[in-house]
Short mmCIF file of C-alpha atoms in Angstrom, two decimals:
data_model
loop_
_atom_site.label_atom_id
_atom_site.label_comp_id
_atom_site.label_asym_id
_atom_site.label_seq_id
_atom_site.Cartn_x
_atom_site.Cartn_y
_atom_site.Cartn_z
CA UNK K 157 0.00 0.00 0.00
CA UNK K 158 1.46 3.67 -0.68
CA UNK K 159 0.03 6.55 1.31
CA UNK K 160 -0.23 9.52 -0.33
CA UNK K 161 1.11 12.68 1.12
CA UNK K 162 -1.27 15.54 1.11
CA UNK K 163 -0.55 18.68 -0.88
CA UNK K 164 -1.29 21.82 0.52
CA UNK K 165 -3.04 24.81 -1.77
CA UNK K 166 0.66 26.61 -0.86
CA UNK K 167 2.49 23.77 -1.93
CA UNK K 168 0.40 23.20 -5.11
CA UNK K 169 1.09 26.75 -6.47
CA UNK K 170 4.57 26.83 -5.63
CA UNK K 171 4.30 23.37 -8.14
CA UNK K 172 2.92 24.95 -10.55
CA UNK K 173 4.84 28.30 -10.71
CA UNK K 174 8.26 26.59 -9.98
CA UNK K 175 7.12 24.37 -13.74
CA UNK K 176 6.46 27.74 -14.72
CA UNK K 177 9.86 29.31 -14.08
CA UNK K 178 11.43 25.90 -15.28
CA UNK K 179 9.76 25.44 -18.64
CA UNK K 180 10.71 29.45 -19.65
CA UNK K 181 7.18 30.18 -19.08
CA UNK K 182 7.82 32.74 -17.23
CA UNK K 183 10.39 34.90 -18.51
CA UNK K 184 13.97 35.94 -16.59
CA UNK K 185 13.43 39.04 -15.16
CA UNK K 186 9.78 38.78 -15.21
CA UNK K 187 7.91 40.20 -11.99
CA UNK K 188 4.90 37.67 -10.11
CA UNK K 189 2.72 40.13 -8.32
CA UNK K 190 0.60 39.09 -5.97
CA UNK K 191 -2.56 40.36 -6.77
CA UNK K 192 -2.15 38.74 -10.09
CA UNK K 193 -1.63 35.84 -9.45
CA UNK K 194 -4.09 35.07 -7.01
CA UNK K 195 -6.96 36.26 -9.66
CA UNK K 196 -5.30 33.67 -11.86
CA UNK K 197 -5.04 30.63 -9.84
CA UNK K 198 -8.04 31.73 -7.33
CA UNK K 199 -6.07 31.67 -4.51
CA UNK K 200 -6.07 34.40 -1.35
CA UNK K 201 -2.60 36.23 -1.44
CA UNK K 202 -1.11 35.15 1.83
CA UNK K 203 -1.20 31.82 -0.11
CA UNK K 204 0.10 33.57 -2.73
CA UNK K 205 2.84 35.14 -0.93
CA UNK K 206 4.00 31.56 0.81
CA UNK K 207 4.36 30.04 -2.59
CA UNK K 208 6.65 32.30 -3.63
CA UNK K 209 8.51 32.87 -0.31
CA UNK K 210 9.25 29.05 -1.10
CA UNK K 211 10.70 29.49 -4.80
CA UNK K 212 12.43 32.53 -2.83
CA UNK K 213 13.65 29.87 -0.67
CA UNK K 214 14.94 27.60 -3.44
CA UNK K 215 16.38 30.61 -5.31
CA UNK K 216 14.55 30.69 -8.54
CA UNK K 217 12.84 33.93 -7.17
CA UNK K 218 14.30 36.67 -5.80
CA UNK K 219 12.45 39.08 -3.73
CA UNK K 220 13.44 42.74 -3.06
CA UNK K 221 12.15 45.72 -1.13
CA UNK K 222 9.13 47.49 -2.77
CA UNK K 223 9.15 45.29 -5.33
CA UNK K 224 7.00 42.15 -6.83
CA UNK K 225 9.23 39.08 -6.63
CA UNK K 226 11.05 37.96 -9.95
CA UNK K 227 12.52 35.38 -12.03
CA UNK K 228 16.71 36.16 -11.92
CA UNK K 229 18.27 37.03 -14.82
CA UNK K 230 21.19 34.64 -15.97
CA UNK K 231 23.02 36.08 -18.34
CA UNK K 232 26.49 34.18 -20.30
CA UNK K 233 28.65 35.65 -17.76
CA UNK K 234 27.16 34.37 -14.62
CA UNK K 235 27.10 30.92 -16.38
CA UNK K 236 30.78 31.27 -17.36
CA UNK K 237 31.67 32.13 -12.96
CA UNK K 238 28.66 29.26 -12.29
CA UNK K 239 30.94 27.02 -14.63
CA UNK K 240 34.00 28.22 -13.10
CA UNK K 241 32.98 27.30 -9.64
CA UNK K 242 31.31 23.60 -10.38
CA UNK K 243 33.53 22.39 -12.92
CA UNK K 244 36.08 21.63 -10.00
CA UNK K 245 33.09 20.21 -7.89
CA UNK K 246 32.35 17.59 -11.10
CA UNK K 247 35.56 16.99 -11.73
CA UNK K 248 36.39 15.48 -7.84
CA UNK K 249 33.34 13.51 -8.05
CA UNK K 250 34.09 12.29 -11.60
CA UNK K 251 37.38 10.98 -10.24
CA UNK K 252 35.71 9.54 -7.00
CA UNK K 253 33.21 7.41 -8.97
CA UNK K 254 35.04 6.49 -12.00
CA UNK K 255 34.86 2.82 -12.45
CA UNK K 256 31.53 2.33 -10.63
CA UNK K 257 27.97 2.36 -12.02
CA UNK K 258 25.92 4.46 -10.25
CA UNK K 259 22.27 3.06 -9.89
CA UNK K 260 20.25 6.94 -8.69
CA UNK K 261 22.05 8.12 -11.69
CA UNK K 262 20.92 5.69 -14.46
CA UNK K 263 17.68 5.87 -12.78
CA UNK K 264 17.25 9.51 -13.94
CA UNK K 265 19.09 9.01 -17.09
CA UNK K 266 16.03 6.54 -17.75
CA UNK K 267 13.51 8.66 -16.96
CA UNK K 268 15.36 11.32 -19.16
CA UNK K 269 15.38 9.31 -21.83
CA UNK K 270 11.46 8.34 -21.45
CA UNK K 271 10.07 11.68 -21.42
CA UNK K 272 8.60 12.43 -24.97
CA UNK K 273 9.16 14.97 -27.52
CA UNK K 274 7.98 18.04 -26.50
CA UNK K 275 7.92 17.22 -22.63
CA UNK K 276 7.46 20.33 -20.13
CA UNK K 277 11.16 21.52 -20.05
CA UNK K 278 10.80 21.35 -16.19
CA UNK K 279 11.25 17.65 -16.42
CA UNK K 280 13.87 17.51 -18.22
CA UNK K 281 15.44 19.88 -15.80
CA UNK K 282 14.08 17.93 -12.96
CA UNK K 283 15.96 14.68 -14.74
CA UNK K 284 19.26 16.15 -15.52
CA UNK K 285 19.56 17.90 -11.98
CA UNK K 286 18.95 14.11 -10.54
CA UNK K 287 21.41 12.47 -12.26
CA UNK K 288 24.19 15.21 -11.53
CA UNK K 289 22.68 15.06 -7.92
CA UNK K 290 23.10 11.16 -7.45
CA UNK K 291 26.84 11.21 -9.00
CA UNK K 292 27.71 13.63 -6.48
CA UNK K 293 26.33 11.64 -3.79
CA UNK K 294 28.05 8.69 -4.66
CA UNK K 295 31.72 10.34 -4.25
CA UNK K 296 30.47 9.64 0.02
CA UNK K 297 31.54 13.19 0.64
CA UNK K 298 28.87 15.33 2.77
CA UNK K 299 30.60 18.65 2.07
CA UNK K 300 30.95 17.92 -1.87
CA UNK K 301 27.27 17.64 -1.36
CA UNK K 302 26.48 20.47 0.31
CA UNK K 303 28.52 22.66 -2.02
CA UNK K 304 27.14 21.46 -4.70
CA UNK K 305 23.67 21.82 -3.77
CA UNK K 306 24.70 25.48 -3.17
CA UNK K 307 24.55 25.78 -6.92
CA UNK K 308 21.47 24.13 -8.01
CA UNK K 309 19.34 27.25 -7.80
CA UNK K 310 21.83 28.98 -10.57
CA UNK K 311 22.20 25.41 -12.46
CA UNK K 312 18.93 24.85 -12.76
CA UNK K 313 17.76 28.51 -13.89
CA UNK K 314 20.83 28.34 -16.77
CA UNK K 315 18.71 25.13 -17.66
CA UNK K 316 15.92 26.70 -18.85
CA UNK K 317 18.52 28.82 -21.42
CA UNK K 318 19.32 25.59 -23.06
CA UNK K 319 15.78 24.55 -24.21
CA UNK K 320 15.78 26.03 -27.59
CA UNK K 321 19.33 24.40 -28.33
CA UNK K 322 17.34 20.42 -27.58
CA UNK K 323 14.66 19.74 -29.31
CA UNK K 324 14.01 16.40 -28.15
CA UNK K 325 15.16 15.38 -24.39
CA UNK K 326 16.67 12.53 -26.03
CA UNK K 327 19.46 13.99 -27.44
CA UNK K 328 20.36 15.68 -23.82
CA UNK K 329 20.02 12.05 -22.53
CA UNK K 330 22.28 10.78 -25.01
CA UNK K 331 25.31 12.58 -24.57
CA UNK K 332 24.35 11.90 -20.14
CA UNK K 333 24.61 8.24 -21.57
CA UNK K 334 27.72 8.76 -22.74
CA UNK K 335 28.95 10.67 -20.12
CA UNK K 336 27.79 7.76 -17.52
CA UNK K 337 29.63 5.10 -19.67
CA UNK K 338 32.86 6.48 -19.49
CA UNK K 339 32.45 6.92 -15.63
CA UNK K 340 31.56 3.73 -15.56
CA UNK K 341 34.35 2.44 -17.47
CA UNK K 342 37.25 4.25 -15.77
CA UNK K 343 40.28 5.14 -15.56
CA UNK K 344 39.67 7.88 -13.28
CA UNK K 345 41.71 10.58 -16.03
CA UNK K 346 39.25 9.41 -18.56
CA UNK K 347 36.49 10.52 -16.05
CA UNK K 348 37.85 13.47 -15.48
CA UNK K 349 38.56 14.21 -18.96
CA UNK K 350 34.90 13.47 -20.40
CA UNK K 351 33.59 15.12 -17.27
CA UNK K 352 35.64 18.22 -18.64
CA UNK K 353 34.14 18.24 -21.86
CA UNK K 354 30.45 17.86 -21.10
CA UNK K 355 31.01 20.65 -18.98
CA UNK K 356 31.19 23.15 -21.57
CA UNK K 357 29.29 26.43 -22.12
CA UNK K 358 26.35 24.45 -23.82
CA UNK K 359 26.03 22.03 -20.68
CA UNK K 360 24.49 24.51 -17.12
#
């Protein structure tokens, strides 16, 4: 028997506006006010205001003084410093896992690979960020983890830039198919290496 957990109406809309955000619905540097959005989703606006205190939370909202909450701007030069910063992080868990197959990982890389043409980007976020996430918790190091979760506000916001370049999720999951082989087949440098190169400008 599964029990279901129970949503609440806060949690709901913080669902649907975080698929929102993730799918390039909602534009960077586009503002959510309140009053708006509760007339849309028929909602009061303290509910309104938990939901996004929530994406605040996560960081794909920001909120400032006197002003509606928004969808952060990423532009090529935050990505280049957000590449800067995890490439290193990758890299040490590339080299920790090579030579092992990492079940979590080739879990999401299957459900990548299922979702269909056309799929709500904010899946195929959703998949990608799992499969980087159970990599780096198979290196066993807490702090690697913790650092790296740091960054998967800004990872998964540069996400939603690369949705025009894919037009099918399969071809994302291909080259993450790749990328897991070569982990999986070691040496260590070859981990590294192909870690490296998926890592590029193209890859968030």
């Amino acid at each position: 028997m599964t029990t279901l957990r129970p949503v609440s109406t806060v949690e709901a809309l913080a669902a649907a506006l975080r698929e929102r955000v993730l799918s390039g619905d909602i534009e960077p540097g586009a503002a959510l006010p309140e009053q708006e959005l509760s007339a849309r989703y028929g909602v009061a606006r303290p509910t309104v205001r938990e939901a996004l205190a929530l994406l605040v939370h996560e960081g794909l909202l920001r909120r400032e003084r006197n002003r509606s909450a928004y969808v952060p701007v990423i532009t090529p030069a935050d990505l280049d410093d957000l590449m800067y910063v995890r490439g290193p992080l990758e890299e040490l868990m590339a080299r920790a896992v090579a030579g092992r197959r990492v079940t979590a990982a080739e879990e999401a890389l299957g459900r990548l690979s299922a979702l269909p043409p056309g799929a709500p980007w904010a899946a195929v976020v959703a998949e990608h960020m799992a499969l980087h996430e159970a990599l780096v918790a198979a290196a066993g190091s807490p702090r690697l983890e913790r650092l790296y979760a740091t960054l998967a506000a800004e990872t998964r916001l540069g996400l939603v830039r690369l949705r025009h370049a894919y037009e099918d999720p399969h071809e994302l999951a291909a080259e993450h198919a790749g990328l897991l082989r070569v982990i999986a087949e070691g040496p260590a440098d070859a981990a590294v290496r192909a870690m490296r190169e998926h890592l590029r400008w193209r890859h968030p």
